[in-house]
Amino acid sequence: MEATEKITVRFPKGLVREMDRLIQEGEFSSRSELIKEAVRLFLLYYRSPEELWEIYKIIATKRKIPSEKEIERILEEVDEEWKRSRQS
């Protein structure tokens, strides 16, 4: 078995809701599994933000992933939470 390292990551509530929805729907067995898969895909395909977004849209059409409009809403929520945290 490959050695693992435990890390702590904080996510905005909107992203956690989306992760939990995918787990409820049986897409992933746990948050940990979902996050590991997301990081693997990111590292495998990352060349530029624009290219990553295009790849994401292709993947999204094949799975039950929120629409582009919903993703934009979530990203705006993430951005607002980040701005609030920076003001504290």
PDB file of N, CA, C and O in Angstrom, chain B, residues numbered from 101:
ATOM      1  N   MET B 101       0.842  -1.192   0.000  1.00  0.00           N
ATOM      2  CA  MET B 101       0.000   0.000   0.000  1.00  0.00           C
ATOM      3  C   MET B 101       0.881   1.247   0.000  1.00  0.00           C
ATOM      4  O   MET B 101       1.867   1.324   0.733  1.00  0.00           O
ATOM      5  N   GLU B 102       0.517   2.208  -0.823  1.00  0.00           N
ATOM      6  CA  GLU B 102       1.273   3.438  -0.921  1.00  0.00           C
ATOM      7  C   GLU B 102       1.105   4.270   0.345  1.00  0.00           C
ATOM      8  O   GLU B 102       0.007   4.385   0.890  1.00  0.00           O
ATOM      9  N   ALA B 103       2.219   4.851   0.804  1.00  0.00           N
ATOM     10  CA  ALA B 103       2.148   5.710   1.992  1.00  0.00           C
ATOM     11  C   ALA B 103       1.318   6.945   1.674  1.00  0.00           C
ATOM     12  O   ALA B 103       1.388   7.484   0.570  1.00  0.00           O
ATOM     13  N   THR B 104       0.555   7.374   2.622  1.00  0.00           N
ATOM     14  CA  THR B 104      -0.252   8.580   2.443  1.00  0.00           C
ATOM     15  C   THR B 104       0.109   9.586   3.508  1.00  0.00           C
ATOM     16  O   THR B 104       0.690   9.246   4.539  1.00  0.00           O
ATOM     17  N   GLU B 105      -0.237  10.814   3.250  1.00  0.00           N
ATOM     18  CA  GLU B 105      -0.021  11.884   4.216  1.00  0.00           C
ATOM     19  C   GLU B 105      -1.331  12.609   4.412  1.00  0.00           C
ATOM     20  O   GLU B 105      -2.008  12.967   3.448  1.00  0.00           O
ATOM     21  N   LYS B 106      -1.682  12.821   5.659  1.00  0.00           N
ATOM     22  CA  LYS B 106      -2.924  13.519   5.969  1.00  0.00           C
ATOM     23  C   LYS B 106      -2.676  15.022   5.910  1.00  0.00           C
ATOM     24  O   LYS B 106      -1.702  15.532   6.462  1.00  0.00           O
ATOM     25  N   ILE B 107      -3.586  15.719   5.224  1.00  0.00           N
ATOM     26  CA  ILE B 107      -3.523  17.179   5.163  1.00  0.00           C
ATOM     27  C   ILE B 107      -4.901  17.736   5.510  1.00  0.00           C
ATOM     28  O   ILE B 107      -5.913  17.044   5.403  1.00  0.00           O
ATOM     29  N   THR B 108      -4.917  18.972   5.918  1.00  0.00           N
ATOM     30  CA  THR B 108      -6.178  19.645   6.209  1.00  0.00           C
ATOM     31  C   THR B 108      -6.416  20.672   5.126  1.00  0.00           C
ATOM     32  O   THR B 108      -5.541  21.480   4.813  1.00  0.00           O
ATOM     33  N   VAL B 109      -7.612  20.635   4.554  1.00  0.00           N
ATOM     34  CA  VAL B 109      -7.977  21.565   3.491  1.00  0.00           C
ATOM     35  C   VAL B 109      -9.311  22.192   3.859  1.00  0.00           C
ATOM     36  O   VAL B 109     -10.221  21.504   4.322  1.00  0.00           O
ATOM     37  N   ARG B 110      -9.424  23.472   3.658  1.00  0.00           N
ATOM     38  CA  ARG B 110     -10.688  24.162   3.917  1.00  0.00           C
ATOM     39  C   ARG B 110     -11.340  24.498   2.581  1.00  0.00           C
ATOM     40  O   ARG B 110     -10.691  25.005   1.666  1.00  0.00           O
ATOM     41  N   PHE B 111     -12.644  24.204   2.486  1.00  0.00           N
ATOM     42  CA  PHE B 111     -13.411  24.491   1.280  1.00  0.00           C
ATOM     43  C   PHE B 111     -14.585  25.382   1.645  1.00  0.00           C
ATOM     44  O   PHE B 111     -15.134  25.270   2.741  1.00  0.00           O
ATOM     45  N   PRO B 112     -14.971  26.257   0.743  1.00  0.00           N
ATOM     46  CA  PRO B 112     -16.189  27.039   0.953  1.00  0.00           C
ATOM     47  C   PRO B 112     -17.403  26.102   1.019  1.00  0.00           C
ATOM     48  O   PRO B 112     -17.405  25.023   0.426  1.00  0.00           O
ATOM     49  N   LYS B 113     -18.413  26.532   1.740  1.00  0.00           N
ATOM     50  CA  LYS B 113     -19.595  25.702   1.956  1.00  0.00           C
ATOM     51  C   LYS B 113     -20.252  25.266   0.650  1.00  0.00           C
ATOM     52  O   LYS B 113     -20.740  24.140   0.556  1.00  0.00           O
ATOM     53  N   GLY B 114     -20.273  26.126  -0.348  1.00  0.00           N
ATOM     54  CA  GLY B 114     -20.891  25.780  -1.618  1.00  0.00           C
ATOM     55  C   GLY B 114     -20.211  24.598  -2.287  1.00  0.00           C
ATOM     56  O   GLY B 114     -20.884  23.729  -2.840  1.00  0.00           O
ATOM     57  N   LEU B 115     -18.894  24.557  -2.242  1.00  0.00           N
ATOM     58  CA  LEU B 115     -18.172  23.430  -2.829  1.00  0.00           C
ATOM     59  C   LEU B 115     -18.406  22.157  -2.028  1.00  0.00           C
ATOM     60  O   LEU B 115     -18.535  21.077  -2.604  1.00  0.00           O
ATOM     61  N   VAL B 116     -18.460  22.276  -0.717  1.00  0.00           N
ATOM     62  CA  VAL B 116     -18.714  21.102   0.124  1.00  0.00           C
ATOM     63  C   VAL B 116     -20.098  20.536  -0.178  1.00  0.00           C
ATOM     64  O   VAL B 116     -20.273  19.319  -0.242  1.00  0.00           O
ATOM     65  N   ARG B 117     -21.084  21.419  -0.362  1.00  0.00           N
ATOM     66  CA  ARG B 117     -22.435  20.953  -0.712  1.00  0.00           C
ATOM     67  C   ARG B 117     -22.409  20.157  -2.017  1.00  0.00           C
ATOM     68  O   ARG B 117     -23.043  19.107  -2.122  1.00  0.00           O
ATOM     69  N   GLU B 118     -21.673  20.660  -3.008  1.00  0.00           N
ATOM     70  CA  GLU B 118     -21.589  19.963  -4.288  1.00  0.00           C
ATOM     71  C   GLU B 118     -20.866  18.630  -4.145  1.00  0.00           C
ATOM     72  O   GLU B 118     -21.275  17.639  -4.751  1.00  0.00           O
ATOM     73  N   MET B 119     -19.800  18.591  -3.353  1.00  0.00           N
ATOM     74  CA  MET B 119     -19.086  17.333  -3.122  1.00  0.00           C
ATOM     75  C   MET B 119     -20.010  16.331  -2.438  1.00  0.00           C
ATOM     76  O   MET B 119     -20.081  15.171  -2.842  1.00  0.00           O
ATOM     77  N   ASP B 120     -20.709  16.776  -1.414  1.00  0.00           N
ATOM     78  CA  ASP B 120     -21.614  15.885  -0.686  1.00  0.00           C
ATOM     79  C   ASP B 120     -22.749  15.377  -1.569  1.00  0.00           C
ATOM     80  O   ASP B 120     -23.200  14.242  -1.413  1.00  0.00           O
ATOM     81  N   ARG B 121     -23.208  16.212  -2.491  1.00  0.00           N
ATOM     82  CA  ARG B 121     -24.251  15.791  -3.418  1.00  0.00           C
ATOM     83  C   ARG B 121     -23.743  14.644  -4.294  1.00  0.00           C
ATOM     84  O   ARG B 121     -24.458  13.665  -4.504  1.00  0.00           O
ATOM     85  N   LEU B 122     -22.530  14.758  -4.798  1.00  0.00           N
ATOM     86  CA  LEU B 122     -21.954  13.698  -5.626  1.00  0.00           C
ATOM     87  C   LEU B 122     -21.766  12.408  -4.830  1.00  0.00           C
ATOM     88  O   LEU B 122     -21.949  11.311  -5.358  1.00  0.00           O
ATOM     89  N   ILE B 123     -21.403  12.549  -3.572  1.00  0.00           N
ATOM     90  CA  ILE B 123     -21.242  11.370  -2.705  1.00  0.00           C
ATOM     91  C   ILE B 123     -22.608  10.732  -2.466  1.00  0.00           C
ATOM     92  O   ILE B 123     -22.743   9.511  -2.548  1.00  0.00           O
ATOM     93  N   GLN B 124     -23.624  11.549  -2.171  1.00  0.00           N
ATOM     94  CA  GLN B 124     -24.993  11.041  -1.969  1.00  0.00           C
ATOM     95  C   GLN B 124     -25.496  10.292  -3.191  1.00  0.00           C
ATOM     96  O   GLN B 124     -26.192   9.284  -3.067  1.00  0.00           O
ATOM     97  N   GLU B 125     -25.141  10.788  -4.378  1.00  0.00           N
ATOM     98  CA  GLU B 125     -25.592  10.179  -5.622  1.00  0.00           C
ATOM     99  C   GLU B 125     -24.771   8.944  -5.988  1.00  0.00           C
ATOM    100  O   GLU B 125     -25.037   8.296  -7.001  1.00  0.00           O
ATOM    101  N   GLY B 126     -23.774   8.619  -5.166  1.00  0.00           N
ATOM    102  CA  GLY B 126     -22.981   7.416  -5.395  1.00  0.00           C
ATOM    103  C   GLY B 126     -21.834   7.582  -6.372  1.00  0.00           C
ATOM    104  O   GLY B 126     -21.217   6.596  -6.777  1.00  0.00           O
ATOM    105  N   GLU B 127     -21.537   8.821  -6.757  1.00  0.00           N
ATOM    106  CA  GLU B 127     -20.429   9.066  -7.679  1.00  0.00           C
ATOM    107  C   GLU B 127     -19.078   8.791  -7.004  1.00  0.00           C
ATOM    108  O   GLU B 127     -18.135   8.339  -7.653  1.00  0.00           O
ATOM    109  N   PHE B 128     -18.997   9.064  -5.713  1.00  0.00           N
ATOM    110  CA  PHE B 128     -17.785   8.841  -4.923  1.00  0.00           C
ATOM    111  C   PHE B 128     -18.190   8.266  -3.579  1.00  0.00           C
ATOM    112  O   PHE B 128     -19.315   8.468  -3.123  1.00  0.00           O
ATOM    113  N   SER B 129     -17.272   7.547  -2.945  1.00  0.00           N
ATOM    114  CA  SER B 129     -17.604   6.944  -1.656  1.00  0.00           C
ATOM    115  C   SER B 129     -17.329   7.887  -0.484  1.00  0.00           C
ATOM    116  O   SER B 129     -17.873   7.701   0.605  1.00  0.00           O
ATOM    117  N   SER B 130     -16.482   8.901  -0.706  1.00  0.00           N
ATOM    118  CA  SER B 130     -16.136   9.813   0.387  1.00  0.00           C
ATOM    119  C   SER B 130     -15.583  11.121  -0.175  1.00  0.00           C
ATOM    120  O   SER B 130     -15.246  11.210  -1.355  1.00  0.00           O
ATOM    121  N   ARG B 131     -15.497  12.118   0.678  1.00  0.00           N
ATOM    122  CA  ARG B 131     -14.880  13.382   0.280  1.00  0.00           C
ATOM    123  C   ARG B 131     -13.422  13.157  -0.106  1.00  0.00           C
ATOM    124  O   ARG B 131     -12.927  13.726  -1.078  1.00  0.00           O
ATOM    125  N   SER B 132     -12.757  12.329   0.664  1.00  0.00           N
ATOM    126  CA  SER B 132     -11.348  12.047   0.398  1.00  0.00           C
ATOM    127  C   SER B 132     -11.164  11.467  -1.003  1.00  0.00           C
ATOM    128  O   SER B 132     -10.271  11.887  -1.738  1.00  0.00           O
ATOM    129  N   GLU B 133     -11.998  10.513  -1.370  1.00  0.00           N
ATOM    130  CA  GLU B 133     -11.907   9.901  -2.699  1.00  0.00           C
ATOM    131  C   GLU B 133     -12.151  10.949  -3.785  1.00  0.00           C
ATOM    132  O   GLU B 133     -11.425  10.996  -4.778  1.00  0.00           O
ATOM    133  N   LEU B 134     -13.157  11.776  -3.599  1.00  0.00           N
ATOM    134  CA  LEU B 134     -13.473  12.815  -4.574  1.00  0.00           C
ATOM    135  C   LEU B 134     -12.307  13.783  -4.728  1.00  0.00           C
ATOM    136  O   LEU B 134     -11.930  14.112  -5.852  1.00  0.00           O
ATOM    137  N   ILE B 135     -11.737  14.239  -3.637  1.00  0.00           N
ATOM    138  CA  ILE B 135     -10.649  15.208  -3.684  1.00  0.00           C
ATOM    139  C   ILE B 135      -9.406  14.590  -4.334  1.00  0.00           C
ATOM    140  O   ILE B 135      -8.745  15.245  -5.139  1.00  0.00           O
ATOM    141  N   LYS B 136      -9.083  13.343  -3.994  1.00  0.00           N
ATOM    142  CA  LYS B 136      -7.930  12.692  -4.621  1.00  0.00           C
ATOM    143  C   LYS B 136      -8.115  12.588  -6.125  1.00  0.00           C
ATOM    144  O   LYS B 136      -7.180  12.838  -6.886  1.00  0.00           O
ATOM    145  N   GLU B 137      -9.327  12.218  -6.562  1.00  0.00           N
ATOM    146  CA  GLU B 137      -9.587  12.114  -7.992  1.00  0.00           C
ATOM    147  C   GLU B 137      -9.479  13.471  -8.669  1.00  0.00           C
ATOM    148  O   GLU B 137      -8.927  13.574  -9.765  1.00  0.00           O
ATOM    149  N   ALA B 138      -9.994  14.505  -8.035  1.00  0.00           N
ATOM    150  CA  ALA B 138      -9.924  15.852  -8.607  1.00  0.00           C
ATOM    151  C   ALA B 138      -8.472  16.309  -8.755  1.00  0.00           C
ATOM    152  O   ALA B 138      -8.111  16.900  -9.773  1.00  0.00           O
ATOM    153  N   VAL B 139      -7.652  16.044  -7.764  1.00  0.00           N
ATOM    154  CA  VAL B 139      -6.244  16.442  -7.825  1.00  0.00           C
ATOM    155  C   VAL B 139      -5.509  15.635  -8.891  1.00  0.00           C
ATOM    156  O   VAL B 139      -4.691  16.181  -9.631  1.00  0.00           O
ATOM    157  N   ARG B 140      -5.798  14.337  -8.971  1.00  0.00           N
ATOM    158  CA  ARG B 140      -5.171  13.511 -10.018  1.00  0.00           C
ATOM    159  C   ARG B 140      -5.484  14.069 -11.404  1.00  0.00           C
ATOM    160  O   ARG B 140      -4.591  14.226 -12.236  1.00  0.00           O
ATOM    161  N   LEU B 141      -6.765  14.365 -11.643  1.00  0.00           N
ATOM    162  CA  LEU B 141      -7.151  14.913 -12.944  1.00  0.00           C
ATOM    163  C   LEU B 141      -6.481  16.252 -13.205  1.00  0.00           C
ATOM    164  O   LEU B 141      -6.012  16.517 -14.312  1.00  0.00           O
ATOM    165  N   PHE B 142      -6.439  17.085 -12.190  1.00  0.00           N
ATOM    166  CA  PHE B 142      -5.808  18.394 -12.330  1.00  0.00           C
ATOM    167  C   PHE B 142      -4.341  18.235 -12.723  1.00  0.00           C
ATOM    168  O   PHE B 142      -3.878  18.871 -13.670  1.00  0.00           O
ATOM    169  N   LEU B 143      -3.614  17.391 -12.003  1.00  0.00           N
ATOM    170  CA  LEU B 143      -2.189  17.209 -12.285  1.00  0.00           C
ATOM    171  C   LEU B 143      -1.951  16.554 -13.644  1.00  0.00           C
ATOM    172  O   LEU B 143      -0.970  16.861 -14.321  1.00  0.00           O
ATOM    173  N   LEU B 144      -2.843  15.658 -14.038  1.00  0.00           N
ATOM    174  CA  LEU B 144      -2.703  14.973 -15.311  1.00  0.00           C
ATOM    175  C   LEU B 144      -2.941  15.908 -16.494  1.00  0.00           C
ATOM    176  O   LEU B 144      -2.230  15.833 -17.497  1.00  0.00           O
ATOM    177  N   TYR B 145      -3.927  16.779 -16.385  1.00  0.00           N
ATOM    178  CA  TYR B 145      -4.341  17.590 -17.524  1.00  0.00           C
ATOM    179  C   TYR B 145      -3.937  19.053 -17.471  1.00  0.00           C
ATOM    180  O   TYR B 145      -4.121  19.764 -18.459  1.00  0.00           O
ATOM    181  N   TYR B 146      -3.407  19.520 -16.384  1.00  0.00           N
ATOM    182  CA  TYR B 146      -3.164  20.963 -16.268  1.00  0.00           C
ATOM    183  C   TYR B 146      -2.047  21.433 -17.198  1.00  0.00           C
ATOM    184  O   TYR B 146      -0.912  20.962 -17.126  1.00  0.00           O
ATOM    185  N   ARG B 147      -2.395  22.356 -18.054  1.00  0.00           N
ATOM    186  CA  ARG B 147      -1.419  23.043 -18.893  1.00  0.00           C
ATOM    187  C   ARG B 147      -1.634  24.551 -18.792  1.00  0.00           C
ATOM    188  O   ARG B 147      -0.687  25.337 -18.782  1.00  0.00           O
ATOM    189  N   SER B 148      -2.908  24.927 -18.717  1.00  0.00           N
ATOM    190  CA  SER B 148      -3.268  26.333 -18.554  1.00  0.00           C
ATOM    191  C   SER B 148      -4.682  26.377 -18.003  1.00  0.00           C
ATOM    192  O   SER B 148      -5.432  25.413 -18.162  1.00  0.00           O
ATOM    193  N   PRO B 149      -5.061  27.466 -17.363  1.00  0.00           N
ATOM    194  CA  PRO B 149      -6.437  27.565 -16.843  1.00  0.00           C
ATOM    195  C   PRO B 149      -7.485  27.416 -17.951  1.00  0.00           C
ATOM    196  O   PRO B 149      -8.517  26.776 -17.749  1.00  0.00           O
ATOM    197  N   GLU B 150      -7.221  28.001 -19.112  1.00  0.00           N
ATOM    198  CA  GLU B 150      -8.184  27.929 -20.210  1.00  0.00           C
ATOM    199  C   GLU B 150      -8.354  26.490 -20.699  1.00  0.00           C
ATOM    200  O   GLU B 150      -9.474  26.032 -20.923  1.00  0.00           O
ATOM    201  N   GLU B 151      -7.239  25.787 -20.861  1.00  0.00           N
ATOM    202  CA  GLU B 151      -7.302  24.409 -21.333  1.00  0.00           C
ATOM    203  C   GLU B 151      -7.972  23.513 -20.289  1.00  0.00           C
ATOM    204  O   GLU B 151      -8.741  22.619 -20.642  1.00  0.00           O
ATOM    205  N   LEU B 152      -7.689  23.745 -19.036  1.00  0.00           N
ATOM    206  CA  LEU B 152      -8.314  22.962 -17.977  1.00  0.00           C
ATOM    207  C   LEU B 152      -9.828  23.159 -17.994  1.00  0.00           C
ATOM    208  O   LEU B 152     -10.575  22.195 -17.826  1.00  0.00           O
ATOM    209  N   TRP B 153     -10.290  24.386 -18.193  1.00  0.00           N
ATOM    210  CA  TRP B 153     -11.725  24.663 -18.246  1.00  0.00           C
ATOM    211  C   TRP B 153     -12.363  23.930 -19.422  1.00  0.00           C
ATOM    212  O   TRP B 153     -13.459  23.387 -19.281  1.00  0.00           O
ATOM    213  N   GLU B 154     -11.705  23.903 -20.572  1.00  0.00           N
ATOM    214  CA  GLU B 154     -12.240  23.191 -21.736  1.00  0.00           C
ATOM    215  C   GLU B 154     -12.346  21.692 -21.455  1.00  0.00           C
ATOM    216  O   GLU B 154     -13.342  21.065 -21.815  1.00  0.00           O
ATOM    217  N   ILE B 155     -11.343  21.125 -20.824  1.00  0.00           N
ATOM    218  CA  ILE B 155     -11.376  19.705 -20.468  1.00  0.00           C
ATOM    219  C   ILE B 155     -12.501  19.449 -19.476  1.00  0.00           C
ATOM    220  O   ILE B 155     -13.222  18.458 -19.590  1.00  0.00           O
ATOM    221  N   TYR B 156     -12.649  20.334 -18.515  1.00  0.00           N
ATOM    222  CA  TYR B 156     -13.719  20.184 -17.522  1.00  0.00           C
ATOM    223  C   TYR B 156     -15.084  20.149 -18.213  1.00  0.00           C
ATOM    224  O   TYR B 156     -15.936  19.331 -17.865  1.00  0.00           O
ATOM    225  N   LYS B 157     -15.293  21.029 -19.185  1.00  0.00           N
ATOM    226  CA  LYS B 157     -16.589  21.070 -19.869  1.00  0.00           C
ATOM    227  C   LYS B 157     -16.864  19.765 -20.617  1.00  0.00           C
ATOM    228  O   LYS B 157     -18.006  19.309 -20.670  1.00  0.00           O
ATOM    229  N   ILE B 158     -15.835  19.172 -21.186  1.00  0.00           N
ATOM    230  CA  ILE B 158     -15.999  17.888 -21.873  1.00  0.00           C
ATOM    231  C   ILE B 158     -16.397  16.811 -20.867  1.00  0.00           C
ATOM    232  O   ILE B 158     -17.315  16.031 -21.120  1.00  0.00           O
ATOM    233  N   ILE B 159     -15.715  16.770 -19.738  1.00  0.00           N
ATOM    234  CA  ILE B 159     -16.020  15.787 -18.697  1.00  0.00           C
ATOM    235  C   ILE B 159     -17.438  16.019 -18.164  1.00  0.00           C
ATOM    236  O   ILE B 159     -18.185  15.069 -17.928  1.00  0.00           O
ATOM    237  N   ALA B 160     -17.794  17.279 -17.980  1.00  0.00           N
ATOM    238  CA  ALA B 160     -19.096  17.623 -17.405  1.00  0.00           C
ATOM    239  C   ALA B 160     -20.254  17.121 -18.249  1.00  0.00           C
ATOM    240  O   ALA B 160     -21.305  16.774 -17.710  1.00  0.00           O
ATOM    241  N   THR B 161     -20.081  17.076 -19.555  1.00  0.00           N
ATOM    242  CA  THR B 161     -21.178  16.625 -20.416  1.00  0.00           C
ATOM    243  C   THR B 161     -21.438  15.131 -20.255  1.00  0.00           C
ATOM    244  O   THR B 161     -22.526  14.658 -20.580  1.00  0.00           O
ATOM    245  N   LYS B 162     -20.460  14.387 -19.761  1.00  0.00           N
ATOM    246  CA  LYS B 162     -20.600  12.944 -19.618  1.00  0.00           C
ATOM    247  C   LYS B 162     -21.037  12.524 -18.222  1.00  0.00           C
ATOM    248  O   LYS B 162     -21.366  11.358 -18.004  1.00  0.00           O
ATOM    249  N   ARG B 163     -21.045  13.444 -17.288  1.00  0.00           N
ATOM    250  CA  ARG B 163     -21.394  13.114 -15.908  1.00  0.00           C
ATOM    251  C   ARG B 163     -22.446  14.080 -15.401  1.00  0.00           C
ATOM    252  O   ARG B 163     -22.760  15.082 -16.044  1.00  0.00           O
ATOM    253  N   LYS B 164     -22.986  13.756 -14.228  1.00  0.00           N
ATOM    254  CA  LYS B 164     -23.979  14.640 -13.607  1.00  0.00           C
ATOM    255  C   LYS B 164     -23.239  15.741 -12.853  1.00  0.00           C
ATOM    256  O   LYS B 164     -23.136  15.718 -11.626  1.00  0.00           O
ATOM    257  N   ILE B 165     -22.740  16.681 -13.598  1.00  0.00           N
ATOM    258  CA  ILE B 165     -21.967  17.773 -13.025  1.00  0.00           C
ATOM    259  C   ILE B 165     -22.775  19.048 -13.218  1.00  0.00           C
ATOM    260  O   ILE B 165     -23.447  19.205 -14.238  1.00  0.00           O
ATOM    261  N   PRO B 166     -22.718  19.959 -12.254  1.00  0.00           N
ATOM    262  CA  PRO B 166     -23.492  21.198 -12.379  1.00  0.00           C
ATOM    263  C   PRO B 166     -23.205  21.921 -13.695  1.00  0.00           C
ATOM    264  O   PRO B 166     -22.119  21.797 -14.262  1.00  0.00           O
ATOM    265  N   SER B 167     -24.179  22.664 -14.161  1.00  0.00           N
ATOM    266  CA  SER B 167     -24.029  23.419 -15.402  1.00  0.00           C
ATOM    267  C   SER B 167     -22.952  24.486 -15.238  1.00  0.00           C
ATOM    268  O   SER B 167     -22.532  24.805 -14.126  1.00  0.00           O
ATOM    269  N   GLU B 168     -22.517  25.026 -16.372  1.00  0.00           N
ATOM    270  CA  GLU B 168     -21.502  26.085 -16.354  1.00  0.00           C
ATOM    271  C   GLU B 168     -21.993  27.274 -15.529  1.00  0.00           C
ATOM    272  O   GLU B 168     -21.225  27.882 -14.784  1.00  0.00           O
ATOM    273  N   LYS B 169     -23.278  27.598 -15.669  1.00  0.00           N
ATOM    274  CA  LYS B 169     -23.844  28.716 -14.905  1.00  0.00           C
ATOM    275  C   LYS B 169     -23.778  28.424 -13.397  1.00  0.00           C
ATOM    276  O   LYS B 169     -23.443  29.306 -12.607  1.00  0.00           O
ATOM    277  N   GLU B 170     -24.100  27.179 -13.004  1.00  0.00           N
ATOM    278  CA  GLU B 170     -24.049  26.806 -11.589  1.00  0.00           C
ATOM    279  C   GLU B 170     -22.603  26.828 -11.085  1.00  0.00           C
ATOM    280  O   GLU B 170     -22.345  27.267  -9.964  1.00  0.00           O
ATOM    281  N   ILE B 171     -21.670  26.360 -11.898  1.00  0.00           N
ATOM    282  CA  ILE B 171     -20.253  26.394 -11.518  1.00  0.00           C
ATOM    283  C   ILE B 171     -19.806  27.834 -11.332  1.00  0.00           C
ATOM    284  O   ILE B 171     -19.096  28.142 -10.375  1.00  0.00           O
ATOM    285  N   GLU B 172     -20.209  28.715 -12.230  1.00  0.00           N
ATOM    286  CA  GLU B 172     -19.853  30.125 -12.094  1.00  0.00           C
ATOM    287  C   GLU B 172     -20.414  30.709 -10.803  1.00  0.00           C
ATOM    288  O   GLU B 172     -19.740  31.488 -10.129  1.00  0.00           O
ATOM    289  N   ARG B 173     -21.655  30.333 -10.451  1.00  0.00           N
ATOM    290  CA  ARG B 173     -22.255  30.811  -9.201  1.00  0.00           C
ATOM    291  C   ARG B 173     -21.442  30.323  -8.007  1.00  0.00           C
ATOM    292  O   ARG B 173     -21.187  31.081  -7.071  1.00  0.00           O
ATOM    293  N   ILE B 174     -21.034  29.054  -8.042  1.00  0.00           N
ATOM    294  CA  ILE B 174     -20.233  28.487  -6.952  1.00  0.00           C
ATOM    295  C   ILE B 174     -18.878  29.192  -6.867  1.00  0.00           C
ATOM    296  O   ILE B 174     -18.403  29.503  -5.775  1.00  0.00           O
ATOM    297  N   LEU B 175     -18.264  29.441  -8.019  1.00  0.00           N
ATOM    298  CA  LEU B 175     -16.962  30.120  -8.017  1.00  0.00           C
ATOM    299  C   LEU B 175     -17.079  31.540  -7.482  1.00  0.00           C
ATOM    300  O   LEU B 175     -16.181  32.019  -6.789  1.00  0.00           O
ATOM    301  N   GLU B 176     -18.180  32.217  -7.800  1.00  0.00           N
ATOM    302  CA  GLU B 176     -18.406  33.551  -7.245  1.00  0.00           C
ATOM    303  C   GLU B 176     -18.538  33.477  -5.728  1.00  0.00           C
ATOM    304  O   GLU B 176     -18.009  34.329  -5.015  1.00  0.00           O
ATOM    305  N   GLU B 177     -19.242  32.461  -5.236  1.00  0.00           N
ATOM    306  CA  GLU B 177     -19.386  32.261  -3.791  1.00  0.00           C
ATOM    307  C   GLU B 177     -18.015  32.010  -3.153  1.00  0.00           C
ATOM    308  O   GLU B 177     -17.705  32.550  -2.090  1.00  0.00           O
ATOM    309  N   VAL B 178     -17.211  31.192  -3.811  1.00  0.00           N
ATOM    310  CA  VAL B 178     -15.857  30.902  -3.318  1.00  0.00           C
ATOM    311  C   VAL B 178     -15.045  32.186  -3.264  1.00  0.00           C
ATOM    312  O   VAL B 178     -14.363  32.456  -2.275  1.00  0.00           O
ATOM    313  N   ASP B 179     -15.119  32.975  -4.328  1.00  0.00           N
ATOM    314  CA  ASP B 179     -14.373  34.225  -4.395  1.00  0.00           C
ATOM    315  C   ASP B 179     -14.795  35.173  -3.274  1.00  0.00           C
ATOM    316  O   ASP B 179     -13.945  35.792  -2.634  1.00  0.00           O
ATOM    317  N   GLU B 180     -16.108  35.291  -3.029  1.00  0.00           N
ATOM    318  CA  GLU B 180     -16.596  36.165  -1.961  1.00  0.00           C
ATOM    319  C   GLU B 180     -16.121  35.685  -0.593  1.00  0.00           C
ATOM    320  O   GLU B 180     -15.709  36.494   0.239  1.00  0.00           O
ATOM    321  N   GLU B 181     -16.177  34.361  -0.353  1.00  0.00           N
ATOM    322  CA  GLU B 181     -15.697  33.828   0.926  1.00  0.00           C
ATOM    323  C   GLU B 181     -14.205  34.079   1.087  1.00  0.00           C
ATOM    324  O   GLU B 181     -13.745  34.383   2.187  1.00  0.00           O
ATOM    325  N   TRP B 182     -13.439  33.953  -0.004  1.00  0.00           N
ATOM    326  CA  TRP B 182     -12.006  34.204   0.062  1.00  0.00           C
ATOM    327  C   TRP B 182     -11.739  35.669   0.396  1.00  0.00           C
ATOM    328  O   TRP B 182     -10.889  35.972   1.233  1.00  0.00           O
ATOM    329  N   LYS B 183     -12.466  36.581  -0.258  1.00  0.00           N
ATOM    330  CA  LYS B 183     -12.295  38.011   0.012  1.00  0.00           C
ATOM    331  C   LYS B 183     -12.621  38.330   1.469  1.00  0.00           C
ATOM    332  O   LYS B 183     -11.905  39.091   2.120  1.00  0.00           O
ATOM    333  N   ARG B 184     -13.720  37.738   1.983  1.00  0.00           N
ATOM    334  CA  ARG B 184     -14.084  37.979   3.389  1.00  0.00           C
ATOM    335  C   ARG B 184     -12.991  37.463   4.323  1.00  0.00           C
ATOM    336  O   ARG B 184     -12.669  38.116   5.316  1.00  0.00           O
ATOM    337  N   SER B 185     -12.422  36.307   4.018  1.00  0.00           N
ATOM    338  CA  SER B 185     -11.382  35.734   4.889  1.00  0.00           C
ATOM    339  C   SER B 185     -10.128  36.596   4.880  1.00  0.00           C
ATOM    340  O   SER B 185      -9.422  36.662   5.887  1.00  0.00           O
ATOM    341  N   ARG B 186      -9.838  37.258   3.766  1.00  0.00           N
ATOM    342  CA  ARG B 186      -8.658  38.106   3.657  1.00  0.00           C
ATOM    343  C   ARG B 186      -8.836  39.406   4.427  1.00  0.00           C
ATOM    344  O   ARG B 186      -7.854  40.037   4.816  1.00  0.00           O
ATOM    345  N   GLN B 187     -10.089  39.812   4.652  1.00  0.00           N
ATOM    346  CA  GLN B 187     -10.374  41.047   5.380  1.00  0.00           C
ATOM    347  C   GLN B 187     -10.291  40.865   6.880  1.00  0.00           C
ATOM    348  O   GLN B 187     -10.168  41.838   7.624  1.00  0.00           O
ATOM    349  N   SER B 188     -10.358  39.620   7.327  1.00  0.00           N
ATOM    350  CA  SER B 188     -10.362  39.337   8.776  1.00  0.00           C
ATOM    351  C   SER B 188      -8.995  39.508   9.371  1.00  0.00           C
ATOM    352  O   SER B 188      -8.815  39.312  10.573  1.00  0.00           O
TER     353      SER B 188
END
